[in-house]
Amino acid sequence: MRVNRRMTATVATAAVLGLTLAACGGGDTGGDNGAEGGGEQVEVFTWWAAGSEKAGLDALVGEFEKQHPDIEFVNGAVAGGAGSAAKDLLQTRLQAQDPPDTFQAHAGMELQDYIDAAQIEDVSDLYDEFGLTDAFPADLVDRLSSDDGAIYSIPSNIHRANVVWANPTVLEENDIDPEAEYADLDAWIADLDKLDKAGVTPLSVGTTWTQVHLLETVLLADLGPEGYTGLWDGSTDWEGPEVTAALEDFETLMGYTNDDRDGLDWPEATQLVIDGSAAFNVMGDWAVAAFEEQDKELGTDFTAAPVAGTDGTFDFLADSFTLPVGAPDPEGAKAWLETVGSLEGQVAFNKAKGSIPARTDADPADFSEYQQTAIDSFANDTIVSSLAHGAATPVATLNAISDATSKFTTGASDLAGFQGELAAAAQG
């Protein structure tokens, strides 16, 4: 498997599980949030508490302190659960009308619950003030905008979900070309079957959210970008034969995975490939940090490529920051958002974290070879929105899809039942 120059790289532990937001209070999200803070400090709520995520946050804080030396940064990071623990606590705080000054969320439909509950402000005016409309790609601005044209977050980076990682040594030992390019899932499955018969774990995966991540890449591979997007806008029939075929491929792939998957998160699943205990792993390109932190070299110790059948498509997600209604220190929050969107902030953050800037004016030469492929791919590939990471659907829909996936992969439902539950989840 070759290292494709049209690949992307991002680093983040991003999971979207266990958040059901209840509406609390009314009011216009575009109005005055009623807080009296004067910008003396800013509590930044994230799940970036360890590893490359914390390194990225630390780099961003360093730039923030240069740009706004009079404002104290208060780290509200919550560790554990790949973000679900942070989201549970955030839900409690928002419902109690005790918001942080700003919080991390995934750009896209994940924000819709906060918007519907009047819990975050429209920050469109900050796009004008900070010059972000011109700095961000037009397609990204469109994806960040609600139906009424409002924008509710400022992205710190860009991620890609449809990436397959491989251990070339394991492949070579089993007479599989590590530079092979798989045109579709059938071609890849043939090699997975070969590995399975040799007694090697063909494909590593972790707990439910990583299985949903795998599911979305299978849907994208089999349906194509237009058909995949149609799952979220209603133009693709969830109960149609094309989706049935994709779910059959997903079932086949799950049959090649590790038995201990439900007890692992993404770092442990990725580690199986690093250690040579598994051949392949499908994960977003934040996984590159796990390899690089252990001094593994791209192209030698590991390879990366689009998931079979998805070359030329960029499965998009992004971390972003919001301005909550009732933020204790809205001026501090706006200062943080200014740094998040700034060229200096995005370069510092993404160089440390391994992701790519949302801004188009960053110099690719400032980034690694892998990140340069990301920049090229995001600029040229067809972009679709990630299911597992908040871009494609509201949280309630994702939660229902996750529940259905868990039932299916643990043997509590058959394929027909799985497909019916997915269709019901998509319909709300």
Coordinates of C-alpha atoms in Angstrom, one line a residue:
M1 CA 0.0 0.0 0.0
R2 CA 1.6 3.2 -1.1
V3 CA 1.6 6.4 0.9
N4 CA -0.8 8.4 -1.2
R5 CA 0.1 12.1 -1.7
R6 CA -3.6 12.9 -1.6
M7 CA -3.9 11.7 1.9
T8 CA -4.6 14.0 4.9
A9 CA -3.3 14.1 8.4
T10 CA -4.9 15.2 11.6
V11 CA -4.4 14.4 15.2
A12 CA -7.1 14.3 17.7
T13 CA -8.9 11.8 19.8
A14 CA -12.3 12.5 18.7
A15 CA -15.3 10.4 19.7
V16 CA -18.9 11.3 19.7
L17 CA -20.8 9.2 22.3
G18 CA -23.3 9.6 25.1
L19 CA -24.6 13.2 24.7
T20 CA -28.3 14.0 24.7
L21 CA -28.8 17.7 25.1
A22 CA -32.1 18.9 26.6
A23 CA -33.3 22.3 25.8
C24 CA -32.8 24.8 28.6
G25 CA -34.0 28.3 28.4
G26 CA -35.0 30.4 25.4
G27 CA -33.6 33.5 23.9
D28 CA -31.9 34.6 20.7
T29 CA -28.4 32.9 20.2
G30 CA -27.3 36.0 18.4
G31 CA -28.1 38.4 21.3
D32 CA -26.3 39.6 24.4
N33 CA -25.4 36.7 26.6
G34 CA -25.9 38.8 29.7
A35 CA -22.4 38.1 31.2
E36 CA -20.3 40.9 32.6
G37 CA -16.8 39.4 32.2
G38 CA -14.1 41.8 31.1
G39 CA -11.6 39.4 29.5
E40 CA -9.5 38.8 32.7
Q41 CA -9.5 35.0 32.2
V42 CA -11.0 32.3 30.0
E43 CA -12.0 28.8 31.0
V44 CA -11.4 26.6 28.0
F45 CA -13.3 23.3 28.2
T46 CA -11.9 20.4 26.1
W47 CA -11.1 16.7 26.3
W48 CA -7.5 17.3 25.3
A49 CA -5.9 16.0 28.5
A50 CA -3.1 13.7 27.3
G51 CA -0.8 12.8 24.5
S52 CA -0.6 14.7 21.2
E53 CA -3.9 16.4 22.0
K54 CA -2.5 18.0 25.1
A55 CA 0.7 18.9 23.2
G56 CA -1.5 20.7 20.6
L57 CA -3.5 22.5 23.3
D58 CA -0.3 23.5 25.1
A59 CA 1.1 25.0 21.8
L60 CA -2.2 26.9 21.3
V61 CA -2.1 28.2 24.8
G62 CA 1.5 29.4 24.3
E63 CA 0.3 31.4 21.3
F64 CA -2.7 32.7 23.2
E65 CA -0.5 34.0 26.0
K66 CA 1.6 35.8 23.4
Q67 CA -1.4 37.4 21.8
H68 CA -3.4 38.1 25.0
P69 CA -0.9 38.3 27.9
D70 CA -3.4 40.0 30.2
I71 CA -5.9 37.2 30.1
E72 CA -5.4 34.1 32.3
F73 CA -5.9 30.7 30.6
V74 CA -7.9 28.3 32.8
N75 CA -7.6 24.7 31.6
G76 CA -11.0 23.0 31.8
A77 CA -9.8 19.7 30.1
V78 CA -11.6 16.6 31.2
A79 CA -9.8 13.3 30.7
G80 CA -11.3 9.9 29.9
G81 CA -13.9 8.2 27.6
A82 CA -12.5 9.7 24.3
G83 CA -14.5 12.8 25.0
S84 CA -17.7 11.3 26.3
A85 CA -16.8 12.0 29.9
A86 CA -16.2 15.7 29.0
K87 CA -19.5 15.9 27.1
D88 CA -21.4 14.4 30.0
L89 CA -20.0 17.0 32.4
L90 CA -20.6 19.8 29.8
Q91 CA -24.2 18.7 29.4
T92 CA -24.7 19.0 33.2
R93 CA -23.1 22.4 33.3
L94 CA -25.1 23.8 30.4
Q95 CA -28.3 22.6 31.8
A96 CA -27.4 24.2 35.2
Q97 CA -26.6 27.4 33.4
D98 CA -23.0 27.2 34.5
P99 CA -21.2 27.2 31.1
P100 CA -17.5 27.5 30.6
D101 CA -16.3 30.5 28.7
T102 CA -15.8 28.3 25.6
F103 CA -15.9 24.6 24.8
Q104 CA -14.6 22.2 22.2
A105 CA -17.1 20.6 19.9
H106 CA -17.1 19.1 16.5
A107 CA -18.0 21.4 13.7
G108 CA -21.2 20.5 11.8
M109 CA -24.4 18.9 12.8
E110 CA -23.1 18.0 16.3
L111 CA -23.7 21.7 17.2
Q112 CA -27.4 21.5 16.3
D113 CA -28.5 20.4 19.7
Y114 CA -26.7 23.3 21.3
I115 CA -28.2 25.7 18.8
D116 CA -31.7 24.3 19.3
A117 CA -31.3 24.6 23.1
A118 CA -30.1 28.2 22.7
Q119 CA -26.9 27.4 24.5
I120 CA -24.3 28.9 22.1
E121 CA -24.0 32.3 20.3
D122 CA -23.8 33.1 16.7
V123 CA -20.2 34.1 16.1
S124 CA -20.6 35.2 12.5
D125 CA -19.6 38.8 13.4
L126 CA -16.2 37.4 14.7
Y127 CA -15.6 35.9 11.3
D128 CA -15.9 39.4 9.9
E129 CA -13.8 40.9 12.7
F130 CA -11.0 38.3 12.5
G131 CA -11.1 38.0 8.6
L132 CA -11.9 34.3 8.8
T133 CA -14.4 34.3 5.9
D134 CA -11.5 35.0 3.5
A135 CA -9.0 32.8 5.4
F136 CA -11.1 29.6 5.4
P137 CA -12.1 27.7 2.3
A138 CA -15.5 28.6 1.0
D139 CA -16.7 25.0 1.2
L140 CA -15.7 24.9 4.8
V141 CA -17.5 28.1 5.6
D142 CA -20.6 26.6 3.9
R143 CA -20.4 23.5 6.1
L144 CA -20.0 25.6 9.2
S145 CA -23.1 27.7 8.4
S146 CA -26.6 26.9 9.6
D147 CA -29.6 27.1 7.3
D148 CA -30.1 30.8 8.3
G149 CA -26.5 31.6 7.5
A150 CA -25.3 31.9 11.1
I151 CA -22.0 30.3 12.2
Y152 CA -21.7 29.0 15.7
S153 CA -18.0 27.9 16.1
I154 CA -14.5 28.6 14.9
P155 CA -12.5 25.5 13.8
S156 CA -9.0 24.9 15.0
N157 CA -8.1 22.2 12.5
I158 CA -9.2 19.8 9.8
H159 CA -9.3 16.0 10.1
R160 CA -9.9 13.1 7.8
A161 CA -11.7 9.9 8.8
N162 CA -11.3 7.5 5.9
V163 CA -7.7 6.3 6.5
V164 CA -6.4 2.8 6.7
W165 CA -3.1 2.2 8.5
A166 CA -1.0 -0.9 7.9
N167 CA 2.2 -2.6 9.2
P168 CA 4.2 -3.3 6.1
T169 CA 6.4 -5.9 7.8
V170 CA 3.3 -8.0 8.7
L171 CA 2.1 -7.7 5.1
E172 CA 5.4 -8.7 3.5
E173 CA 5.7 -11.7 5.8
N174 CA 2.4 -12.9 4.5
D175 CA 3.2 -12.3 0.8
I176 CA 1.0 -9.1 0.5
D177 CA 2.4 -6.1 -1.3
P178 CA 2.4 -3.2 1.2
E179 CA 2.2 -0.8 -1.7
A180 CA -0.9 -2.4 -3.1
E181 CA -3.7 0.0 -4.0
Y182 CA -7.2 -1.5 -3.4
A183 CA -9.8 -0.2 -5.9
D184 CA -12.7 -1.5 -3.8
L185 CA -13.5 -3.4 -0.6
D186 CA -13.7 -6.7 -2.4
A187 CA -10.0 -6.5 -3.3
W188 CA -9.0 -5.5 0.2
I189 CA -11.2 -8.3 1.7
A190 CA -9.3 -10.8 -0.4
D191 CA -6.1 -9.9 1.4
L192 CA -7.8 -9.8 4.8
D193 CA -8.9 -13.3 4.2
K194 CA -5.4 -14.4 3.3
L195 CA -4.1 -12.9 6.6
D196 CA -6.9 -14.6 8.5
K197 CA -6.0 -18.0 7.1
A198 CA -2.4 -17.4 8.1
G199 CA -3.4 -16.8 11.7
V200 CA -2.8 -13.1 11.7
T201 CA -5.4 -10.6 13.0
P202 CA -6.3 -8.8 9.7
L203 CA -8.0 -5.8 11.0
S204 CA -7.9 -4.2 14.5
V205 CA -10.8 -2.2 15.9
G206 CA -11.8 -0.9 19.3
T207 CA -15.0 -0.1 21.2
T208 CA -18.3 1.0 19.7
W209 CA -17.4 4.4 18.4
T210 CA -14.5 3.0 16.5
Q211 CA -16.8 0.4 15.0
V212 CA -19.2 3.2 13.9
H213 CA -16.1 4.9 12.4
L214 CA -15.4 1.8 10.4
L215 CA -19.0 1.6 9.4
E216 CA -19.0 5.1 7.9
T217 CA -16.0 4.3 5.8
V218 CA -17.7 1.2 4.5
L219 CA -20.8 3.1 3.6
L220 CA -18.6 5.7 1.8
A221 CA -16.7 3.1 -0.1
D222 CA -19.7 1.2 -1.3
L223 CA -22.2 4.1 -1.9
G224 CA -19.7 6.7 -3.2
P225 CA -19.6 10.3 -2.0
E226 CA -23.0 11.2 -3.4
G227 CA -24.8 8.1 -2.1
Y228 CA -23.1 8.5 1.3
T229 CA -24.2 12.1 1.6
G230 CA -27.6 11.1 0.6
L231 CA -27.9 9.1 3.8
W232 CA -27.9 12.4 5.7
D233 CA -30.1 14.5 3.3
G234 CA -32.7 11.8 2.7
S235 CA -31.9 11.1 -1.0
T236 CA -30.4 7.6 -0.3
D237 CA -32.8 5.0 1.1
W238 CA -31.4 3.4 4.2
E239 CA -33.4 0.3 3.6
G240 CA -32.4 0.0 -0.1
P241 CA -30.3 -2.9 -1.5
E242 CA -27.1 -0.7 -1.9
V243 CA -27.1 -0.1 1.9
T244 CA -27.8 -3.8 2.5
A245 CA -24.7 -4.7 0.4
A246 CA -22.6 -2.2 2.4
L247 CA -23.8 -3.6 5.7
E248 CA -22.9 -7.1 4.5
D249 CA -19.3 -5.8 3.8
F250 CA -19.2 -4.3 7.2
E251 CA -20.3 -7.6 8.7
T252 CA -17.5 -9.3 6.7
L253 CA -14.9 -6.8 7.9
M254 CA -16.0 -7.2 11.6
G255 CA -15.4 -10.9 11.2
Y256 CA -11.7 -10.2 10.6
T257 CA -11.3 -8.1 13.7
N258 CA -9.8 -8.8 17.2
D259 CA -11.9 -10.6 19.7
D260 CA -11.1 -8.1 22.5
R261 CA -12.3 -5.1 20.5
D262 CA -15.0 -4.0 22.9
G263 CA -12.4 -3.5 25.7
L264 CA -10.1 -1.3 23.6
D265 CA -10.2 2.4 22.6
W266 CA -8.5 3.7 19.4
P267 CA -5.0 4.0 20.8
E268 CA -4.9 0.3 21.9
A269 CA -6.4 -0.8 18.5
T270 CA -3.8 1.3 16.7
Q271 CA -1.0 -0.2 18.9
L272 CA -1.9 -3.7 17.6
V273 CA -0.7 -2.5 14.2
I274 CA 2.3 -0.7 15.6
D275 CA 3.3 -3.9 17.5
G276 CA 2.7 -6.2 14.5
S277 CA -0.2 -8.0 16.2
A278 CA -2.6 -6.9 13.5
A279 CA -2.1 -5.9 9.9
F280 CA -4.6 -3.1 9.3
N281 CA -6.6 -0.5 11.3
V282 CA -9.1 2.0 10.0
M283 CA -8.9 5.2 12.0
G284 CA -8.9 9.0 11.5
D285 CA -5.5 10.5 10.7
W286 CA -5.0 11.6 14.3
A287 CA -3.6 8.1 14.6
V288 CA -0.4 9.3 12.9
A289 CA 0.7 10.7 16.2
A290 CA 0.6 7.2 17.8
F291 CA 3.1 6.0 15.2
E292 CA 5.3 9.1 15.3
E293 CA 5.5 9.2 19.1
Q294 CA 7.1 5.8 19.0
D295 CA 9.6 6.9 16.3
K296 CA 7.9 5.0 13.6
E297 CA 8.6 6.2 10.1
L298 CA 5.9 6.7 7.5
G299 CA 6.5 4.5 4.5
T300 CA 8.9 2.2 6.4
D301 CA 7.4 1.2 9.7
F302 CA 3.8 2.0 8.7
T303 CA 1.8 3.0 5.7
A304 CA -1.4 5.1 5.3
A305 CA -3.8 5.4 2.4
P306 CA -7.5 6.1 1.8
V307 CA -9.8 3.2 2.8
A308 CA -10.3 0.9 -0.2
G309 CA -12.9 2.5 -2.5
T310 CA -12.6 6.0 -1.1
D311 CA -9.6 7.4 -2.8
G312 CA -10.4 11.0 -4.0
T313 CA -12.9 11.5 -1.2
F314 CA -12.1 13.4 2.0
D315 CA -14.2 12.3 4.9
F316 CA -14.2 15.6 6.9
L317 CA -14.4 16.5 10.5
A318 CA -13.0 19.3 12.6
D319 CA -12.6 20.4 16.2
S320 CA -14.0 23.9 16.9
F321 CA -14.7 26.3 19.7
T322 CA -17.9 28.0 20.7
L323 CA -19.1 31.1 22.6
P324 CA -21.7 29.8 25.1
V325 CA -24.7 31.8 26.0
G326 CA -24.1 33.1 29.6
A327 CA -20.3 32.7 29.4
P328 CA -18.9 34.2 32.6
D329 CA -16.2 36.0 30.6
P330 CA -17.2 36.5 27.0
E331 CA -14.4 38.9 26.3
G332 CA -11.9 36.2 27.4
A333 CA -13.8 33.7 25.2
K334 CA -13.6 36.0 22.2
A335 CA -9.9 36.5 22.7
W336 CA -9.5 32.7 22.8
L337 CA -11.5 32.4 19.6
E338 CA -9.3 35.0 17.9
T339 CA -6.2 33.0 18.7
V340 CA -7.9 29.7 17.6
G341 CA -8.7 31.3 14.2
S342 CA -5.4 33.2 13.7
L343 CA -2.7 32.0 11.4
E344 CA -0.2 31.9 14.2
G345 CA -2.5 29.9 16.5
Q346 CA -3.4 27.4 13.8
V347 CA 0.2 26.8 12.8
A348 CA 1.4 26.3 16.4
F349 CA -1.6 24.1 17.2
N350 CA -1.5 21.9 14.2
K351 CA 2.3 21.5 14.0
A352 CA 2.2 20.1 17.6
K353 CA -0.9 18.0 17.1
G354 CA -0.3 16.7 13.6
S355 CA -3.6 18.0 12.1
I356 CA -3.9 20.5 9.3
P357 CA -5.0 24.2 9.5
A358 CA -8.4 25.2 8.5
R359 CA -6.8 28.4 7.0
T360 CA -5.7 28.4 3.4
D361 CA -2.9 30.9 3.9
A362 CA -0.7 28.6 6.0
D363 CA 2.5 27.6 4.3
P364 CA 2.6 23.8 3.6
A365 CA 6.4 24.0 4.0
D366 CA 5.9 24.6 7.7
F367 CA 4.4 21.1 8.1
S368 CA 5.5 17.5 7.8
E369 CA 5.4 15.5 4.6
Y370 CA 2.3 13.7 5.9
Q371 CA 0.5 17.0 6.7
Q372 CA 1.4 18.4 3.3
T373 CA -0.5 15.5 1.7
A374 CA -3.4 16.4 3.9
I375 CA -3.4 20.0 2.7
D376 CA -3.3 18.9 -0.9
S377 CA -6.1 16.4 -0.4
F378 CA -8.4 18.7 1.4
A379 CA -8.0 21.3 -1.3
N380 CA -8.6 18.8 -4.2
D381 CA -10.7 15.9 -3.1
T382 CA -14.5 15.6 -2.9
I383 CA -15.5 16.4 0.7
V384 CA -18.1 14.6 2.7
S385 CA -19.1 14.9 6.4
S386 CA -18.1 12.3 9.0
L387 CA -20.8 10.4 10.8
A388 CA -18.8 9.2 13.8
H389 CA -17.3 12.6 14.5
G390 CA -20.2 15.0 14.6
A391 CA -20.2 16.5 11.1
A392 CA -23.0 14.6 9.4
T393 CA -25.7 14.2 12.0
P394 CA -27.0 15.6 15.3
V395 CA -25.9 13.8 18.5
A396 CA -29.2 12.0 19.0
T397 CA -29.0 10.4 15.6
L398 CA -25.4 9.3 16.2
N399 CA -26.3 7.9 19.6
A400 CA -29.1 5.8 18.0
I401 CA -26.7 4.6 15.2
S402 CA -24.1 3.7 17.9
D403 CA -26.6 1.7 19.9
A404 CA -27.7 -0.2 16.8
T405 CA -24.1 -0.9 15.8
S406 CA -23.2 -2.2 19.3
K407 CA -26.2 -4.5 19.2
F408 CA -25.2 -5.8 15.9
T409 CA -21.5 -6.4 16.5
T410 CA -22.2 -8.1 19.9
G411 CA -24.7 -10.5 18.3
A412 CA -27.8 -9.0 19.7
S413 CA -29.4 -8.3 16.3
D414 CA -29.1 -9.7 12.8
L415 CA -28.3 -7.7 9.7
A416 CA -31.9 -7.1 8.8
G417 CA -32.6 -5.8 12.2
F418 CA -29.5 -3.7 12.1
Q419 CA -30.5 -2.1 8.9
G420 CA -34.0 -1.3 10.2
E421 CA -32.6 0.3 13.3
L422 CA -30.2 2.4 11.3
A423 CA -33.1 3.6 9.1
A424 CA -35.1 4.5 12.1
A425 CA -32.2 6.3 13.7
A426 CA -31.7 8.4 10.5
Q427 CA -35.4 9.3 10.5
G428 CA -35.2 10.6 14.1

